mmCIF file of C-alpha atoms in Angstrom:
data_model
loop_
_atom_site.group_PDB
_atom_site.id
_atom_site.type_symbol
_atom_site.label_atom_id
_atom_site.label_comp_id
_atom_site.label_asym_id
_atom_site.label_seq_id
_atom_site.Cartn_x
_atom_site.Cartn_y
_atom_site.Cartn_z
ATOM 1 C CA MET A 1 61.439 -9.803 -47.651
ATOM 2 C CA THR A 2 58.285 -11.406 -48.489
ATOM 3 C CA ALA A 3 56.126 -11.709 -51.623
ATOM 4 C CA GLY A 4 53.554 -13.971 -52.958
ATOM 5 C CA SER A 5 51.043 -14.605 -50.423
ATOM 6 C CA ALA A 6 51.269 -10.927 -48.921
ATOM 7 C CA PRO A 7 49.279 -8.228 -50.531
ATOM 8 C CA LYS A 8 51.399 -7.000 -53.469
ATOM 9 C CA PRO A 9 53.154 -3.842 -53.016
ATOM 10 C CA ALA A 10 52.501 -1.380 -55.766
ATOM 11 C CA VAL A 11 56.051 -0.561 -56.605
ATOM 12 C CA ASP A 12 59.268 -1.258 -54.766
ATOM 13 C CA PRO A 13 61.955 0.224 -56.585
ATOM 14 C CA VAL A 14 64.516 -1.181 -54.220
ATOM 15 C CA ARG A 15 63.404 -4.730 -54.477
ATOM 16 C CA ASP A 16 62.807 -4.641 -58.231
ATOM 17 C CA ALA A 17 66.515 -3.237 -58.788
ATOM 18 C CA ALA A 18 67.803 -6.100 -56.726
ATOM 19 C CA PHE A 19 65.669 -8.679 -58.672
ATOM 20 C CA ARG A 20 66.760 -7.216 -62.046
ATOM 21 C CA ALA A 21 70.356 -7.162 -61.125
ATOM 22 C CA GLN A 22 69.944 -11.016 -60.210
ATOM 23 C CA LEU A 23 68.020 -11.912 -63.267
ATOM 24 C CA VAL A 24 70.608 -9.889 -65.653
ATOM 25 C CA ALA A 25 73.307 -11.941 -64.031
ATOM 26 C CA LEU A 26 71.417 -15.172 -64.893
ATOM 27 C CA ILE A 27 70.897 -14.308 -68.632
ATOM 28 C CA PRO A 28 74.127 -16.406 -69.581
ATOM 29 C CA GLN A 29 73.003 -19.371 -67.836
ATOM 30 C CA LEU A 30 69.559 -19.143 -69.257
ATOM 31 C CA ARG A 31 70.816 -18.916 -72.872
ATOM 32 C CA ALA A 32 73.089 -21.900 -72.251
ATOM 33 C CA PHE A 33 70.156 -23.969 -70.809
ATOM 34 C CA ALA A 34 67.792 -22.881 -73.659
ATOM 35 C CA ARG A 35 70.519 -23.872 -76.155
ATOM 36 C CA SER A 36 70.656 -27.297 -74.743
ATOM 37 C CA LEU A 37 66.993 -27.691 -74.935
ATOM 38 C CA THR A 38 66.375 -26.341 -78.365
ATOM 39 C CA GLY A 39 69.728 -27.343 -80.074
ATOM 40 C CA ASP A 40 69.448 -23.965 -82.100
ATOM 41 C CA ALA A 41 71.100 -20.728 -81.312
ATOM 42 C CA THR A 42 68.358 -18.566 -82.622
ATOM 43 C CA ALA A 43 65.407 -20.543 -81.132
ATOM 44 C CA ALA A 44 67.415 -20.757 -77.977
ATOM 45 C CA ASP A 45 67.800 -17.028 -77.613
ATOM 46 C CA ASP A 46 63.965 -16.458 -78.394
ATOM 47 C CA LEU A 47 63.201 -18.814 -75.603
ATOM 48 C CA ALA A 48 65.667 -17.340 -73.208
ATOM 49 C CA GLN A 49 64.177 -13.865 -73.876
ATOM 50 C CA ASP A 50 60.687 -15.194 -73.371
ATOM 51 C CA ALA A 51 61.600 -16.767 -69.988
ATOM 52 C CA MET A 52 63.388 -13.633 -68.871
ATOM 53 C CA VAL A 53 60.460 -11.496 -69.508
ATOM 54 C CA LYS A 54 58.167 -13.855 -67.763
ATOM 55 C CA ALA A 55 60.440 -14.079 -64.726
ATOM 56 C CA TRP A 56 60.322 -10.274 -64.706
ATOM 57 C CA ASP A 57 56.469 -10.096 -64.835
ATOM 58 C CA ALA A 58 56.362 -12.655 -62.278
ATOM 59 C CA ARG A 59 58.764 -11.037 -59.911
ATOM 60 C CA ALA A 60 56.284 -10.352 -57.181
ATOM 61 C CA SER A 61 55.827 -13.989 -56.660
ATOM 62 C CA PHE A 62 59.446 -14.675 -56.211
ATOM 63 C CA GLU A 63 60.712 -14.753 -52.752
ATOM 64 C CA MET A 64 63.991 -12.956 -52.496
ATOM 65 C CA GLY A 65 66.796 -14.924 -51.228
ATOM 66 C CA THR A 66 65.677 -18.329 -52.584
ATOM 67 C CA ASN A 67 67.213 -19.964 -55.461
ATOM 68 C CA MET A 68 66.517 -17.617 -58.534
ATOM 69 C CA LYS A 69 68.442 -19.767 -60.925
ATOM 70 C CA ALA A 70 66.303 -22.748 -60.211
ATOM 71 C CA TRP A 71 63.326 -20.501 -60.437
ATOM 72 C CA THR A 72 64.037 -19.007 -63.798
ATOM 73 C CA PHE A 73 65.066 -22.314 -65.107
ATOM 74 C CA MET A 74 61.782 -23.794 -64.305
ATOM 75 C CA ILE A 75 60.140 -20.803 -66.065
ATOM 76 C CA LEU A 76 62.272 -21.445 -69.164
ATOM 77 C CA ARG A 77 61.732 -25.215 -69.011
ATOM 78 C CA ASN A 78 57.892 -24.723 -68.864
ATOM 79 C CA GLN A 79 57.981 -22.138 -71.619
ATOM 80 C CA PHE A 80 59.905 -24.546 -73.851
ATOM 81 C CA TYR A 81 57.423 -27.485 -73.346
ATOM 82 C CA SER A 82 54.392 -25.374 -73.757
ATOM 83 C CA GLU A 83 55.613 -23.860 -77.109
ATOM 84 C CA LYS A 84 56.798 -27.464 -77.988
ATOM 85 C CA ARG A 85 53.156 -28.616 -77.626
ATOM 86 C CA ARG A 86 51.859 -25.793 -79.706
ATOM 87 C CA SER A 87 54.351 -26.269 -82.537
ATOM 88 C CA TRP A 88 56.502 -29.362 -82.155
ATOM 89 C CA ARG A 89 57.968 -29.036 -85.500
ATOM 90 C CA GLN A 90 59.603 -25.666 -84.727
ATOM 91 C CA THR A 91 61.315 -26.846 -81.614
ATOM 92 C CA GLN A 92 62.042 -30.253 -82.950
ATOM 93 C CA LEU A 93 65.789 -31.044 -82.408
ATOM 94 C CA ASP A 94 67.403 -30.528 -85.893
ATOM 95 C CA GLN A 95 70.623 -32.343 -86.447
ATOM 96 C CA GLU A 96 71.908 -29.450 -88.743
ATOM 97 C CA ALA A 97 71.008 -26.886 -86.310
ATOM 98 C CA ALA A 98 72.682 -28.860 -83.428
ATOM 99 C CA GLU A 99 75.946 -28.805 -85.575
ATOM 100 C CA ARG A 100 76.126 -25.204 -86.005
ATOM 101 C CA THR A 101 74.951 -24.335 -82.364
ATOM 102 C CA LEU A 102 78.134 -24.276 -80.624
ATOM 103 C CA VAL A 103 81.680 -23.674 -81.731
ATOM 104 C CA ALA A 104 83.860 -26.727 -81.451
ATOM 105 C CA ILE A 105 86.978 -25.884 -79.531
ATOM 106 C CA ASP A 106 88.888 -29.144 -79.466
ATOM 107 C CA ASP A 107 91.149 -30.394 -76.870
ATOM 108 C CA PRO A 108 93.101 -33.262 -78.424
ATOM 109 C CA ALA A 109 94.071 -34.300 -74.739
ATOM 110 C CA SER A 110 90.341 -35.368 -74.261
ATOM 111 C CA PRO A 111 89.242 -38.724 -75.215
ATOM 112 C CA VAL A 112 85.821 -37.194 -75.937
ATOM 113 C CA ALA A 113 85.573 -34.855 -78.910
ATOM 114 C CA LEU A 114 83.066 -31.955 -78.556
ATOM 115 C CA ASP A 115 81.371 -32.695 -81.874
ATOM 116 C CA GLU A 116 80.750 -36.294 -80.809
ATOM 117 C CA LEU A 117 79.351 -35.351 -77.457
ATOM 118 C CA ARG A 118 76.978 -32.878 -79.116
ATOM 119 C CA MET A 119 75.724 -35.624 -81.425
ATOM 120 C CA GLY A 120 75.605 -38.032 -78.708
ATOM 121 C CA LEU A 121 73.550 -35.592 -76.460
ATOM 122 C CA ALA A 122 71.156 -35.146 -79.454
ATOM 123 C CA MET A 123 70.409 -38.793 -79.506
ATOM 124 C CA LEU A 124 69.278 -38.972 -75.950
ATOM 125 C CA PRO A 125 65.674 -38.766 -74.950
ATOM 126 C CA ALA A 126 64.778 -35.162 -74.093
ATOM 127 C CA GLU A 127 63.919 -36.106 -70.484
ATOM 128 C CA GLN A 128 67.553 -37.646 -70.042
ATOM 129 C CA ARG A 129 69.196 -35.017 -71.899
ATOM 130 C CA GLU A 130 67.711 -32.237 -69.612
ATOM 131 C CA ALA A 131 68.469 -33.846 -66.457
ATOM 132 C CA LEU A 132 71.962 -34.689 -67.350
ATOM 133 C CA ILE A 133 72.555 -30.957 -68.311
ATOM 134 C CA LEU A 134 71.056 -29.696 -65.240
ATOM 135 C CA VAL A 135 72.969 -31.992 -62.922
ATOM 136 C CA GLY A 136 76.190 -32.352 -65.000
ATOM 137 C CA ALA A 137 76.612 -28.855 -66.448
ATOM 138 C CA GLY A 138 74.139 -26.533 -64.711
ATOM 139 C CA GLY A 139 75.477 -27.418 -61.220
ATOM 140 C CA PHE A 140 72.133 -28.306 -59.748
ATOM 141 C CA ALA A 141 71.798 -30.684 -57.032
ATOM 142 C CA TYR A 142 69.538 -33.599 -57.645
ATOM 143 C CA GLU A 143 66.724 -31.982 -55.565
ATOM 144 C CA GLU A 144 67.016 -28.647 -57.383
ATOM 145 C CA ALA A 145 66.797 -30.397 -60.716
ATOM 146 C CA ALA A 146 63.775 -32.477 -59.561
ATOM 147 C CA ALA A 147 62.000 -29.173 -58.734
ATOM 148 C CA ILE A 148 62.827 -27.610 -62.046
ATOM 149 C CA CYS A 149 61.556 -30.746 -63.924
ATOM 150 C CA GLY A 150 58.516 -31.226 -61.670
ATOM 151 C CA CYS A 151 59.440 -34.834 -60.872
ATOM 152 C CA ALA A 152 60.568 -36.959 -58.027
ATOM 153 C CA VAL A 153 64.412 -36.823 -56.874
ATOM 154 C CA GLY A 154 64.611 -40.642 -57.706
ATOM 155 C CA THR A 155 63.413 -39.879 -61.253
ATOM 156 C CA VAL A 156 66.216 -37.301 -61.791
ATOM 157 C CA LYS A 157 68.770 -39.652 -60.440
ATOM 158 C CA SER A 158 67.768 -42.489 -62.707
ATOM 159 C CA ARG A 159 67.456 -40.083 -65.636
ATOM 160 C CA VAL A 160 70.918 -38.892 -65.181
ATOM 161 C CA SER A 161 72.531 -42.086 -64.543
ATOM 162 C CA ARG A 162 70.763 -43.659 -67.691
ATOM 163 C CA ALA A 163 71.601 -40.614 -69.684
ATOM 164 C CA ARG A 164 75.445 -41.218 -68.515
ATOM 165 C CA ARG A 165 75.468 -44.737 -69.419
ATOM 166 C CA ALA A 166 73.621 -44.062 -72.817
ATOM 167 C CA LEU A 167 76.127 -41.383 -73.702
ATOM 168 C CA GLN A 168 79.156 -43.478 -72.843
ATOM 169 C CA ASP A 169 77.692 -46.226 -75.002
ATOM 170 C CA ILE A 170 76.905 -43.931 -77.944
ATOM 171 C CA LEU A 171 80.422 -42.366 -77.776
ATOM 172 C CA GLU A 172 82.366 -45.882 -77.419
ATOM 173 C CA ARG A 173 80.556 -47.411 -80.368
ATOM 174 C CA GLY A 174 80.621 -44.267 -82.532
ATOM 175 C CA ASP A 175 76.706 -44.537 -83.113
ATOM 176 C CA TYR A 176 76.593 -40.701 -83.756
ATOM 177 C CA VAL A 177 78.265 -41.212 -87.013
ATOM 178 C CA ARG A 178 75.118 -42.289 -88.618
ATOM 179 C CA ASP A 179 73.141 -39.064 -88.169
ATOM 180 C CA GLY A 180 76.015 -36.622 -87.513
ATOM 181 C CA LYS A 181 78.677 -34.783 -89.105
ATOM 182 C CA PRO A 182 80.734 -37.718 -90.382
ATOM 183 C CA ALA A 183 77.734 -38.627 -92.397
ATOM 184 C CA GLY A 184 77.982 -35.251 -94.044
ATOM 185 C CA ASP A 185 81.594 -35.842 -94.648
ATOM 186 C CA ALA A 186 80.867 -39.010 -96.196
ATOM 187 C CA MET A 187 78.295 -37.301 -98.485
ATOM 188 C CA GLY A 188 81.142 -34.759 -99.421
ATOM 189 C CA SER A 189 83.435 -37.345 -100.422
ATOM 190 C CA ILE A 190 80.714 -39.032 -102.448
ATOM 191 C CA LEU A 191 80.057 -35.919 -104.346
ATOM 192 C CA ALA A 192 83.742 -35.445 -104.895
ATOM 193 C CA GLN A 193 84.074 -38.816 -106.311
ATOM 194 C CA ALA A 194 80.893 -38.139 -108.557
ATOM 195 C CA GLU A 195 82.688 -34.919 -109.769
ATOM 196 C CA ARG A 196 85.857 -36.802 -110.646
ATOM 197 C CA LEU A 197 83.965 -39.525 -112.440
ATOM 198 C CA SER A 198 81.997 -36.874 -114.497
ATOM 199 C CA HIS A 199 85.204 -35.087 -115.486
ATOM 200 C CA PRO A 200 87.633 -37.745 -116.540
ATOM 201 C CA ALA A 201 91.055 -36.022 -116.901
ATOM 202 C CA MET B 1 67.712 -49.746 -56.051
ATOM 203 C CA LYS B 2 70.114 -52.409 -56.780
ATOM 204 C CA GLN B 3 69.629 -54.429 -59.828
ATOM 205 C CA PRO B 4 70.985 -58.018 -59.584
ATOM 206 C CA GLY B 5 72.997 -58.909 -62.603
ATOM 207 C CA LYS B 6 73.968 -55.293 -63.540
ATOM 208 C CA ASP B 7 77.482 -54.572 -62.006
ATOM 209 C CA PRO B 8 78.325 -50.847 -62.021
ATOM 210 C CA ALA B 9 82.033 -51.736 -61.655
ATOM 211 C CA ILE B 10 82.056 -53.009 -65.255
ATOM 212 C CA ILE B 11 81.299 -49.553 -66.412
ATOM 213 C CA GLY B 12 84.537 -48.222 -64.724
ATOM 214 C CA GLU B 13 86.691 -50.319 -67.155
ATOM 215 C CA THR B 14 85.477 -48.673 -70.328
ATOM 216 C CA ARG B 15 87.837 -46.503 -72.399
ATOM 217 C CA ILE B 16 85.816 -43.269 -72.257
ATOM 218 C CA ASN B 17 85.341 -42.527 -68.668
ATOM 219 C CA GLN B 18 82.450 -40.455 -67.214
ATOM 220 C CA GLU B 19 84.917 -37.855 -65.871
ATOM 221 C CA ALA B 20 85.852 -36.994 -69.505
ATOM 222 C CA ILE B 21 82.221 -36.761 -70.434
ATOM 223 C CA GLY B 22 81.406 -34.541 -67.709
ATOM 224 C CA ALA B 23 84.291 -32.203 -68.245
ATOM 225 C CA ARG B 24 83.136 -31.819 -71.920
ATOM 226 C CA LEU B 25 79.511 -31.387 -70.763
ATOM 227 C CA ARG B 26 80.399 -28.416 -68.633
ATOM 228 C CA GLN B 27 82.617 -27.008 -71.506
ATOM 229 C CA LEU B 28 79.722 -27.274 -73.826
ATOM 230 C CA PHE B 29 77.387 -25.596 -71.529
ATOM 231 C CA ASP B 30 80.191 -22.970 -70.260
ATOM 232 C CA GLU B 31 80.979 -21.968 -73.897
ATOM 233 C CA VAL B 32 77.446 -20.515 -74.292
ATOM 234 C CA VAL B 33 77.452 -18.967 -70.578
ATOM 235 C CA ASN B 34 80.806 -17.197 -71.811
ATOM 236 C CA GLU B 35 79.240 -15.789 -74.898
ATOM 237 C CA PRO B 36 78.561 -12.066 -74.777
ATOM 238 C CA VAL B 37 74.877 -11.539 -73.939
ATOM 239 C CA PRO B 38 73.137 -10.058 -77.107
ATOM 240 C CA ASP B 39 71.960 -6.574 -76.471
ATOM 241 C CA GLU B 40 68.277 -7.507 -77.182
ATOM 242 C CA PHE B 41 68.003 -9.112 -73.729
ATOM 243 C CA LEU B 42 68.667 -5.765 -71.891
ATOM 244 C CA ALA B 43 66.567 -3.841 -74.290
ATOM 245 C CA LEU B 44 63.710 -6.178 -73.831
ATOM 246 C CA LEU B 45 63.959 -6.075 -69.965
ATOM 247 C CA SER B 46 64.037 -2.292 -70.061
ATOM 248 C CA GLN B 47 60.898 -2.415 -72.141
ATOM 249 C CA ALA B 48 59.188 -4.796 -69.849
ATOM 250 C CA ASP B 49 60.354 -2.760 -66.983
ATOM 251 C CA ASN B 50 58.518 0.315 -68.225
ATOM 252 C CA HIS B 51 55.361 -1.428 -69.105
ATOM 253 C CA ALA B 52 55.031 -3.175 -65.742
ATOM 254 C CA THR B 53 55.916 -0.277 -63.524
ATOM 255 C CA PRO B 54 52.774 1.832 -63.222
ATOM 256 C CA VAL B 55 53.207 5.588 -62.156
ATOM 257 C CA ASP B 56 50.480 5.202 -59.487
ATOM 258 C CA ARG B 57 49.251 2.423 -57.547
ATOM 259 C CA ASP B 58 47.299 -0.176 -59.508
ATOM 260 C CA PRO B 59 43.788 -0.382 -57.842
ATOM 261 C CA ASP B 60 43.480 -4.036 -58.855
ATOM 262 C CA ALA B 61 46.895 -4.963 -57.451
ATOM 263 C CA ASP B 62 45.444 -6.166 -54.306
ATOM 264 C CA GLN B 63 43.068 -8.839 -55.705
#
């Protein structure tokens, strides 16, 4: 099946149905990628929905049989950065939003707590974070991640390796404490102390 | 690619290993993947489908 350079067929219901089924199957992945980019569940779903509709509208330019996951991730990423350029304040990663984004299911056997990892990720430069997510969680090869990000394969490799080292460093030193949840806990105990002091028994 | 003075073997000795980070990273991602997809998504797609599918051939489609 060809598309793109060939004259567009008016309607191809069979192809559309196949495309649609594949696109629908990718929605969970798109939501996860969007969540990792925005750090906010609501903004992420808006972004994933926009990307999904854009992909559908552009379906004639997609070559069936090629990697639709990479193609849709690229659309989503482009959408994210073009929106970010328009209103950086809205999409700026908000620590508080990042905290409520994902439910922490903790595994005491792991040396890495989920909350800590989330905070650590939030501290990485955006390009390192997305490279690490694509390769480390999204299951993309370096080549695919490079195509999605529009950069060289070597660039992705170095971003991923820098992200890994930085994350390890952050987790080992506990730097996330400064901006993350533990700081909120500290505030809570300060307030509790103030409460006690203002109500002497 | 090799940078003198930076020995990657040193990294292997740290307490938190990359495997643990990698497993957690996938867990973080998969948690969202495993969430049920909100109904809005399919509704939007059906809406887009109806809009983008003309009943007759669009005369501009070949341009």
